[in-house]
Coordinates of C-alpha atoms in Angstrom, one line a residue:
Chain A
X291 CA 180.8 51.8 101.6
X292 CA 179.3 54.1 104.1
X293 CA 178.8 53.1 107.7
X294 CA 175.1 53.5 108.3
X295 CA 173.6 52.8 111.7
X296 CA 170.4 50.9 111.7
X297 CA 167.5 53.3 112.1
X298 CA 165.1 51.1 114.0
X299 CA 162.2 53.4 114.2
X300 CA 159.8 54.1 111.4
X301 CA 161.3 55.9 108.4
X302 CA 160.1 59.2 106.9
X303 CA 162.2 58.9 103.8
X304 CA 164.4 56.3 102.3
X305 CA 167.1 57.3 99.8
X306 CA 168.2 54.4 97.5
X307 CA 171.1 54.5 95.1
X308 CA 170.4 58.2 94.5
X309 CA 172.3 60.1 91.9
X310 CA 171.9 63.8 91.0
X311 CA 173.5 65.6 88.1
X312 CA 173.3 69.3 87.5
X313 CA 172.4 70.6 84.1
X314 CA 175.5 70.7 82.0
X315 CA 177.8 69.0 84.5
X316 CA 179.7 65.9 83.4
X317 CA 179.9 64.1 86.8
X318 CA 177.0 63.6 89.2
X319 CA 177.1 65.8 92.3
X320 CA 175.7 63.0 94.4
X321 CA 176.9 59.5 93.7
X322 CA 174.8 56.4 94.5
X323 CA 173.7 57.7 97.9
X324 CA 171.6 55.5 100.2
X325 CA 170.3 56.6 103.6
X326 CA 167.2 56.2 105.7
X327 CA 165.7 59.3 107.3
X328 CA 164.0 58.6 110.7
X329 CA 160.4 59.7 111.3
X330 CA 159.7 62.4 113.9
X331 CA 163.3 63.1 114.6
X332 CA 166.0 65.5 113.4
X333 CA 168.5 64.4 111.0
X334 CA 171.4 66.8 110.4
X335 CA 173.6 66.7 107.3
X336 CA 177.2 68.0 107.7
X337 CA 180.1 68.1 105.6
X338 CA 182.5 70.5 103.8
X339 CA 181.2 73.0 101.2
X340 CA 180.4 71.3 98.0
X341 CA 179.9 67.9 99.5
X342 CA 176.4 67.8 98.1
X343 CA 174.4 68.3 101.3
X344 CA 172.3 71.1 100.1
X345 CA 171.9 69.4 96.7
X346 CA 170.5 66.3 98.4
X347 CA 168.2 68.4 100.6
X348 CA 166.8 70.2 97.6
X349 CA 166.0 66.9 95.9
X350 CA 163.6 65.9 98.7
X351 CA 161.0 68.6 97.6
X352 CA 162.4 68.5 94.0
X353 CA 162.9 72.2 93.9
X354 CA 165.8 71.4 91.5
X355 CA 163.0 71.0 88.8
X356 CA 162.6 74.7 88.6
X357 CA 165.7 74.8 86.6
X358 CA 165.9 72.8 83.5
X359 CA 168.3 70.1 82.6
X360 CA 168.9 68.7 86.1
X361 CA 168.9 64.9 86.3
X362 CA 167.9 62.4 89.0
X363 CA 168.6 58.7 89.2
X364 CA 167.7 56.1 91.8
X365 CA 164.8 56.4 94.3
X366 CA 163.6 58.5 97.1
X367 CA 160.8 56.6 98.8
X368 CA 158.2 58.7 100.6
X369 CA 154.9 57.3 101.7
X370 CA 155.4 54.2 99.7
X371 CA 156.0 56.0 96.4
X372 CA 159.2 57.0 94.6
X373 CA 159.0 60.9 94.5
X374 CA 161.5 61.0 91.7
X375 CA 159.0 59.5 89.4
X376 CA 158.1 61.8 86.5
X377 CA 154.4 61.3 87.4
X378 CA 154.9 62.7 90.8
X379 CA 152.6 65.7 91.5
X380 CA 155.1 68.3 92.6
X381 CA 152.5 70.7 93.9
X382 CA 151.1 68.1 96.3
X383 CA 154.6 66.8 97.2
X384 CA 155.7 70.4 98.3
X385 CA 152.7 70.7 100.5
X386 CA 153.9 67.4 102.2
X387 CA 157.6 68.3 102.3
X388 CA 158.2 72.0 103.3
X389 CA 161.4 73.9 103.1
X390 CA 163.1 76.8 105.1
X391 CA 165.8 78.6 103.3
X392 CA 169.1 80.0 104.3
X393 CA 168.0 83.6 104.0
X394 CA 164.5 84.5 105.3
X395 CA 162.1 84.7 102.4
X396 CA 159.2 86.7 103.7
X397 CA 156.9 87.6 100.8
X398 CA 156.3 91.3 100.1
X399 CA 152.9 91.3 101.8
X400 CA 151.4 91.4 105.3
X401 CA 152.5 89.0 108.0
X402 CA 148.9 87.5 108.0
X403 CA 149.0 87.0 104.2
X404 CA 152.4 85.4 104.4
X405 CA 151.2 82.6 106.7
X406 CA 147.9 82.5 104.8
X407 CA 149.7 82.0 101.5
X408 CA 150.0 78.2 101.7
X409 CA 146.6 77.7 103.3
X410 CA 144.9 79.8 100.6
X411 CA 146.8 77.6 97.9
X412 CA 145.0 74.7 99.5
X413 CA 141.7 76.4 98.9
X414 CA 141.0 77.5 102.5
X415 CA 138.9 80.6 102.2
X416 CA 136.8 80.5 105.4
X417 CA 137.9 83.5 107.4
X418 CA 137.6 82.0 110.9
X419 CA 139.5 78.9 109.9
X420 CA 142.2 80.9 108.3
X421 CA 142.6 83.1 111.4
X422 CA 142.7 80.0 113.8
X423 CA 145.2 78.1 111.7
X424 CA 147.5 81.3 111.3
X425 CA 147.3 82.0 115.0
X426 CA 148.2 78.3 115.7
X427 CA 151.1 78.4 113.3
X428 CA 152.5 81.6 114.6
X429 CA 152.1 80.2 118.2
X430 CA 153.9 77.0 117.3
X431 CA 156.7 79.0 115.6
X432 CA 157.1 81.1 118.8
X433 CA 156.5 84.4 117.1
X434 CA 152.7 85.0 118.0
X435 CA 153.4 87.4 120.9
X436 CA 155.7 89.6 118.9
X437 CA 153.3 90.0 115.9
X438 CA 149.7 89.5 117.2
X439 CA 149.2 93.3 117.3
X440 CA 150.5 93.9 113.8
X441 CA 149.4 91.1 111.6
X442 CA 148.4 93.5 108.8
X443 CA 151.9 95.1 108.8
X444 CA 154.4 94.4 106.0
X445 CA 156.5 91.3 106.8
X446 CA 159.6 92.9 105.6
X447 CA 159.5 95.2 108.6
X448 CA 160.3 92.3 110.9
X449 CA 163.9 91.5 112.0
X450 CA 165.9 88.7 110.2
X451 CA 165.2 86.2 113.1
X452 CA 161.5 87.1 113.2
X453 CA 161.3 86.7 109.5
X454 CA 162.8 83.3 109.6
X455 CA 160.3 82.3 112.3
X456 CA 157.6 83.7 110.2
X457 CA 158.8 81.5 107.4
X458 CA 158.6 78.5 109.7
X459 CA 155.2 79.4 110.7
X460 CA 154.2 79.7 107.0
X461 CA 155.7 76.2 106.4
X462 CA 154.1 74.4 109.3
X463 CA 150.6 76.1 108.7
X464 CA 150.1 73.7 105.9
X465 CA 150.9 70.8 108.2
X466 CA 153.7 69.0 106.2
X467 CA 155.1 65.6 107.1
X468 CA 158.6 66.6 106.5
X469 CA 160.5 70.0 107.0
X470 CA 163.7 70.6 105.2
X471 CA 166.0 73.4 106.7
X472 CA 168.7 74.6 104.5
X473 CA 171.3 76.3 106.9
X474 CA 168.4 78.2 108.5
X475 CA 170.6 80.3 110.9
X476 CA 173.5 81.2 108.8
X477 CA 172.3 84.7 108.3
X478 CA 171.1 85.2 111.9
X479 CA 172.7 86.6 115.2
X480 CA 173.3 84.1 118.1
X481 CA 170.1 84.9 120.0
X482 CA 167.9 84.4 116.9
X483 CA 170.0 81.2 116.2
X484 CA 169.1 79.8 119.6
X485 CA 165.4 80.6 119.1
X486 CA 165.3 78.7 115.7
X487 CA 167.2 75.8 117.3
X488 CA 164.8 75.5 120.1
X489 CA 162.0 75.5 117.5
X490 CA 163.6 72.8 115.5
X491 CA 163.8 70.5 118.6
X492 CA 160.2 71.3 119.6
X493 CA 158.8 70.7 116.0
X494 CA 160.1 67.1 115.7
X495 CA 157.1 66.0 117.7
X496 CA 155.0 66.7 114.7
X497 CA 157.3 66.6 111.6
X498 CA 160.3 64.8 110.5
X499 CA 163.1 67.2 110.1
X500 CA 166.3 67.3 107.9
X501 CA 168.6 70.2 108.5
X502 CA 171.7 71.1 106.5
X503 CA 174.2 72.9 108.6
X504 CA 177.9 74.1 108.4
X505 CA 178.0 74.4 112.1
X506 CA 178.9 71.0 113.8
X507 CA 177.9 72.4 117.2
X508 CA 174.5 73.1 115.9
X509 CA 174.2 69.6 114.5
X510 CA 175.1 68.2 117.9
X511 CA 172.6 70.5 119.7
X512 CA 169.7 69.9 117.6
X513 CA 169.8 66.5 115.9
X514 CA 169.1 62.9 116.7
X515 CA 170.9 61.5 113.7
X516 CA 173.8 63.0 111.8
X517 CA 175.0 62.1 108.4
X518 CA 178.4 63.2 107.2
X519 CA 178.8 63.7 103.5
X520 CA 182.0 64.1 101.5
X521 CA 182.3 64.6 97.7
X522 CA 178.8 63.6 96.9
X523 CA 178.8 60.5 99.0
X524 CA 177.5 59.7 102.4
X525 CA 180.4 58.6 104.6
X526 CA 178.6 57.9 107.8
X527 CA 175.2 58.1 109.3
X528 CA 174.7 57.6 113.0
X529 CA 173.0 58.6 116.2
X530 CA 174.4 62.1 116.8
X531 CA 175.9 61.4 120.2
X532 CA 177.7 58.4 118.9
X533 CA 178.9 59.9 115.6
X534 CA 180.5 62.9 117.4
X535 CA 182.1 60.9 120.3
X536 CA 183.0 57.6 118.5
X537 CA 182.9 58.0 114.8
X538 CA 183.4 54.7 112.9
X539 CA 185.1 56.2 109.8
X540 CA 188.4 57.9 109.8
X541 CA 187.2 60.7 107.5
X542 CA 184.4 61.5 109.8
X543 CA 186.8 61.7 112.7
X544 CA 189.1 64.0 110.8
X545 CA 186.3 66.2 109.8
X546 CA 184.7 66.6 113.3
X547 CA 188.1 67.2 114.8
X548 CA 188.8 70.0 112.3
X549 CA 191.6 68.4 110.3
X550 CA 190.0 69.5 107.2
X551 CA 186.8 71.2 105.9
Chain B
X203 CA 206.3 118.9 95.4
X204 CA 205.8 115.7 97.3
X205 CA 203.9 112.8 96.0
X206 CA 200.9 113.5 98.2
X207 CA 200.8 117.1 97.2
X208 CA 200.8 116.0 93.5
X209 CA 198.0 113.8 94.2
X210 CA 195.9 116.4 95.9
X211 CA 196.5 118.7 93.0
X212 CA 195.5 116.2 90.4
X213 CA 192.3 115.5 92.4
X214 CA 191.5 119.2 92.5
X215 CA 192.1 119.6 88.7
X216 CA 189.8 116.6 88.0
X217 CA 187.1 117.8 90.3
X218 CA 187.3 121.3 88.8
X219 CA 186.8 120.0 85.2
X220 CA 184.0 117.7 86.1
X221 CA 182.2 120.3 88.1
X222 CA 182.4 122.7 85.1
X223 CA 181.2 120.1 82.8
X224 CA 178.3 119.4 85.0
X225 CA 177.4 123.1 85.3
X226 CA 177.5 123.4 81.5
X227 CA 175.2 120.3 81.0
X228 CA 172.7 121.5 83.7
X229 CA 173.0 125.0 82.5
X230 CA 171.5 124.1 79.1
X231 CA 168.7 122.2 80.7
X232 CA 167.8 125.2 83.0
X233 CA 168.1 127.6 80.0
X234 CA 165.7 125.4 77.9
X235 CA 163.3 125.2 80.9
X236 CA 163.6 128.9 81.6
X237 CA 162.8 129.9 77.9
X238 CA 160.0 127.4 77.9
X239 CA 158.4 128.6 81.1
X240 CA 158.7 132.3 80.4
X241 CA 157.2 132.0 76.9
X242 CA 154.8 129.2 77.7
X243 CA 153.2 130.9 80.8
X244 CA 153.0 134.1 78.7
X245 CA 150.8 132.3 76.2
X246 CA 148.8 130.3 78.7
X247 CA 145.2 131.2 79.2
X248 CA 141.9 129.5 79.8
X249 CA 141.1 129.6 76.0
X250 CA 143.9 127.1 75.3
X251 CA 142.0 124.4 77.1
X252 CA 138.5 125.2 75.9
X253 CA 138.8 126.4 72.2
X254 CA 139.8 124.5 69.2
X255 CA 142.2 125.6 66.5
X256 CA 141.4 128.6 64.3
X257 CA 142.7 130.0 61.1
X258 CA 145.5 132.5 61.5
X259 CA 144.3 136.0 62.1
X260 CA 141.4 135.1 64.3
X261 CA 141.6 136.5 67.8
X262 CA 140.8 133.5 69.8
X263 CA 142.1 130.0 69.3
X264 CA 143.1 127.1 71.6
X265 CA 144.6 123.7 71.8
X266 CA 141.6 121.7 72.9
X267 CA 141.8 119.6 69.9
X268 CA 145.4 118.8 70.2
X269 CA 145.2 118.1 74.0
X270 CA 142.4 115.7 73.5
X271 CA 143.9 114.2 70.4
X272 CA 147.2 113.7 72.4
X273 CA 145.3 112.0 75.2
X274 CA 143.6 109.6 72.7
X275 CA 146.8 108.7 70.8
X276 CA 148.9 108.2 73.9
X277 CA 146.1 106.6 76.0
X278 CA 145.3 104.0 73.4
X279 CA 149.0 103.3 72.6
X280 CA 149.4 102.7 76.4
X281 CA 146.3 100.4 76.6
X282 CA 147.9 98.2 73.9
X283 CA 151.5 98.7 74.8
X284 CA 151.5 98.3 78.5
X285 CA 149.9 94.8 78.7
X286 CA 151.9 93.6 75.7
X287 CA 155.2 94.9 77.2
X288 CA 154.5 93.4 80.7
X289 CA 153.6 90.0 79.3
X290 CA 156.6 90.0 77.0
X291 CA 158.9 91.0 80.0
X292 CA 157.2 88.4 82.1
X293 CA 158.0 85.7 79.4
X294 CA 161.7 86.8 79.2
X295 CA 162.3 86.8 82.9
X296 CA 160.2 84.0 84.1
X297 CA 159.9 81.6 81.2
X298 CA 162.6 82.4 78.7
X299 CA 165.3 83.2 81.1
X300 CA 168.7 82.6 79.6
X301 CA 167.4 80.6 76.6
X302 CA 168.4 81.5 73.1
X303 CA 165.0 82.8 72.1
X304 CA 164.9 85.0 75.1
X305 CA 168.4 86.5 74.4
X306 CA 167.4 87.1 70.8
X307 CA 164.3 88.9 71.9
X308 CA 166.3 91.0 74.4
X309 CA 168.8 92.0 71.7
X310 CA 166.0 92.9 69.1
X311 CA 164.2 94.8 71.7
X312 CA 167.4 96.9 72.6
X313 CA 167.9 97.6 68.9
X314 CA 164.3 98.8 68.7
X315 CA 164.8 101.0 71.6
X316 CA 167.5 102.9 69.7
X317 CA 165.8 102.9 66.3
X318 CA 165.0 106.4 65.1
X319 CA 161.4 107.0 65.7
X320 CA 160.8 108.4 62.2
X321 CA 161.8 104.9 60.8
X322 CA 158.9 103.5 62.9
X323 CA 156.7 106.2 61.5
X324 CA 157.6 105.3 57.9
X325 CA 157.0 101.6 58.7
X326 CA 153.6 102.2 60.1
X327 CA 152.8 104.5 57.0
X328 CA 153.7 101.5 54.8
X329 CA 151.6 98.8 56.8
X330 CA 148.7 100.8 58.0
X331 CA 148.3 104.3 56.3
X332 CA 149.1 103.2 52.8
X333 CA 146.6 100.3 52.6
X334 CA 143.9 102.3 54.4
X335 CA 144.5 105.2 52.0
X336 CA 144.5 107.8 54.6
X337 CA 146.1 109.0 57.9
X338 CA 144.3 107.9 61.1
X339 CA 144.5 108.1 64.9
X340 CA 144.9 104.3 64.9
X341 CA 148.1 104.5 62.8
X342 CA 149.4 107.2 65.2
X343 CA 148.7 105.0 68.3
X344 CA 150.2 101.9 66.7
X345 CA 153.5 103.8 65.9
X346 CA 153.6 105.0 69.5
X347 CA 152.9 101.4 70.7
X348 CA 155.8 100.1 68.7
X349 CA 158.1 102.8 70.3
X350 CA 156.8 102.1 73.8
X351 CA 156.9 98.4 73.7
X352 CA 160.6 97.7 74.1
X353 CA 161.0 100.2 76.9
X354 CA 158.2 98.5 79.0
X355 CA 159.4 95.0 78.0
X356 CA 162.9 95.7 79.1
X357 CA 162.2 97.4 82.4
X358 CA 159.7 94.7 83.2
X359 CA 162.4 92.0 82.4
X360 CA 165.0 93.9 84.5
X361 CA 162.8 94.5 87.5
X362 CA 161.4 90.9 87.5
X363 CA 165.0 89.6 87.5
X364 CA 165.9 91.7 90.4
X365 CA 163.3 89.7 92.5
X366 CA 165.5 87.2 94.4
X367 CA 165.2 83.7 93.1
X368 CA 164.9 82.4 96.7
X369 CA 161.6 84.3 97.0
X370 CA 160.2 82.3 93.9
X371 CA 161.7 79.1 95.4
X372 CA 159.9 79.8 98.7
X373 CA 156.6 80.1 97.0
X374 CA 157.1 77.0 95.0
X375 CA 158.2 75.2 98.1
X376 CA 154.8 75.9 99.6
X377 CA 153.2 74.1 96.6
X378 CA 152.3 77.1 94.5
X379 CA 151.8 76.7 90.7
X380 CA 154.0 78.9 88.5
X381 CA 151.4 81.3 87.4
X382 CA 150.5 82.0 91.1
X383 CA 154.1 82.5 92.0
X384 CA 154.4 85.1 89.2
X385 CA 151.1 86.9 89.9
X386 CA 151.2 86.9 93.7
X387 CA 154.8 87.0 94.6
X388 CA 157.1 88.1 91.8
X389 CA 154.9 90.9 90.6
X390 CA 154.4 92.2 94.1
X391 CA 158.1 92.2 94.6
X392 CA 158.7 94.2 91.3
X393 CA 155.6 96.5 91.5
X394 CA 157.3 99.8 91.9
X395 CA 159.9 99.0 89.2
X396 CA 157.3 98.0 86.6
X397 CA 155.2 101.0 87.4
X398 CA 158.3 103.2 86.7
X399 CA 158.9 101.5 83.4
X400 CA 155.3 102.2 82.3
X401 CA 155.5 105.9 83.3
X402 CA 158.9 106.2 81.5
X403 CA 157.5 104.4 78.4
X404 CA 154.5 106.8 78.3
X405 CA 156.7 109.8 78.9
X406 CA 158.9 108.8 76.0
X407 CA 156.2 108.5 73.4
X408 CA 154.3 111.5 74.6
X409 CA 157.1 113.7 73.2
X410 CA 157.3 112.1 69.8
X411 CA 156.5 114.1 66.7
X412 CA 158.2 112.3 63.8
X413 CA 156.3 109.1 63.9
X414 CA 152.9 111.0 64.1
X415 CA 153.8 113.2 61.1
X416 CA 152.8 110.5 58.7
X417 CA 150.5 108.3 60.7
X418 CA 147.9 110.4 62.6
X419 CA 149.0 113.5 60.7
X420 CA 147.1 116.5 62.2
X421 CA 143.7 118.1 62.4
X422 CA 143.1 121.8 63.4
X423 CA 139.7 120.7 64.9
X424 CA 138.6 118.4 67.5
X425 CA 138.3 114.8 66.3
X426 CA 137.8 111.8 68.5
X427 CA 137.3 109.3 65.6
X428 CA 140.4 107.1 65.6
X429 CA 139.8 106.2 62.0
X430 CA 140.3 109.8 61.0
X431 CA 143.4 112.0 61.2
X432 CA 144.0 113.3 64.6
X433 CA 145.7 116.3 66.2
X434 CA 148.5 115.9 68.6
X435 CA 150.3 118.4 70.8
X436 CA 153.6 117.7 69.1
X437 CA 152.6 118.0 65.6
X438 CA 150.5 121.0 66.3
X439 CA 153.4 122.6 68.0
X440 CA 155.6 121.8 65.1
X441 CA 153.0 123.4 62.5
X442 CA 152.3 126.4 64.8
X443 CA 155.8 127.2 65.9
X444 CA 157.1 127.1 62.2
X445 CA 154.2 129.2 61.0
X446 CA 154.7 132.9 60.2
X447 CA 151.6 134.0 62.3
X448 CA 152.3 135.3 65.7
X449 CA 149.2 134.1 67.4
X450 CA 149.9 130.6 66.2
X451 CA 153.5 130.8 67.4
X452 CA 152.2 131.8 70.8
X453 CA 150.0 128.7 70.9
X454 CA 153.0 126.7 69.9
X455 CA 154.9 127.9 73.0
X456 CA 151.9 127.0 75.1
X457 CA 151.8 123.5 73.5
X458 CA 155.6 123.1 74.2
X459 CA 155.1 124.2 77.8
X460 CA 152.2 121.9 78.5
X461 CA 153.8 118.9 77.0
X462 CA 157.1 119.5 78.8
X463 CA 155.5 119.9 82.2
X464 CA 153.4 116.6 81.4
X465 CA 156.7 114.6 80.5
X466 CA 158.6 116.2 83.4
X467 CA 156.0 115.2 85.9
X468 CA 155.8 111.7 84.6
X469 CA 159.5 111.4 84.9
X470 CA 159.6 112.7 88.3
X471 CA 156.8 110.5 89.6
X472 CA 158.7 107.5 87.9
X473 CA 161.9 108.4 89.7
X474 CA 160.0 108.8 93.0
X475 CA 158.6 105.3 92.7
X476 CA 162.1 103.9 92.1
X477 CA 163.5 105.8 95.1
X478 CA 160.8 104.6 97.3
X479 CA 161.6 101.1 96.3
X480 CA 165.3 101.5 96.8
X481 CA 164.8 103.1 100.2
X482 CA 163.2 100.0 101.6

């Protein structure tokens, strides 16, 4: 059994006996995994490639459902409901749980329209309201000063780091409860990475954050809690400073000291 | 001779042969264009665009009937074929994906693309012309639609598949329903490519003669009634060029020139779209 530290504060999400099997696979990629996700904090998921951390992350907004044949088992409790229930309204769920991808995913439209996309989906048409919320989102994503004079320009003209911050602005514009980050800096240079990390730390005031990262230093820098996963199971979940300094499990210790991975 | 010298020699021999082959290939193209331009421009005058066909021996005759007939035939084929092709391509890329049904449609469409166009003409003759009892513009447009469809379908499918799946996921992750993801994000990302497919599809059918010979047939005078036989540049060109009358032959050259320039420009515009897309 995994060593899981008691999350005393309120929980954003609660994973219970969760199993995930990809279409056509014999064995589940995630096996009977249970873990709490603390509210208004940053939880990092670390582990070697193929350990299932991205698979778990992509279950929280059920983006796996885009591809037929994937199977969920168990429960993920969010706002007192099991989001794995087949009656779950995925469109609504995804406005509550946003996602930032590994590579920046700016849509082929203007910077303004990119951020407006999610807002317009929610039926906001009023021009002043749109403008206000877009400005606020861009400011919160620390990119407003760089783009305020070219909101009508094509978003693909921005640098990779700027595009990633634009994607964060787009995601927070709809005011989600939870934000999922899937290795958000692996395609970025060190300076852009530092910018995104600062943003993650600042955002936890308002949203609960789960971040998948290959980079242990990054997990140590930005997260409050860290979960170490191995072969589809959660080995250890603890407060970040404790997990990295005094890991309880031998496997965790071996991984964070670089013995494998 | 050292090993390196041998390699350099072989490289030169290979380069010489491929250069010669390229020159021969391009040479024919330039030759065709040259003959077409010199004879075509010679035959061009304003009467071509303002007068209809005349019996041989009359001084003044034009191609107005064929130009307008061609526009009708190709235009209506495009009006039917473009939306059908785009919708079918969208089904393959966004809904069918790797499913068996989608793969079968892809294969059939590839076979259709290489089907001899005269076979499609014969097919439309059997299902449209024969029951109606006479040739008609509609039959011609239907034949052209069938030829155009697989081209637009496959380019749309290919171009939509090139849109990265992370872009779709990002739109879904914001809570977008599928049809909005396709209309607002995927189409936008594939715009230039789809437009190219449309232009190339139109260019391909604009040069077809065989399927029109026994569907829309021909008419030496202006007709805009799609229920009646209709003139086209290609069939007119075929009739005029093979006739023994010199003034008709001249009009045939003019028709060949106009048609070639039309198709050439469609192709160039299509390639420019694609280049613009790749340049980004």
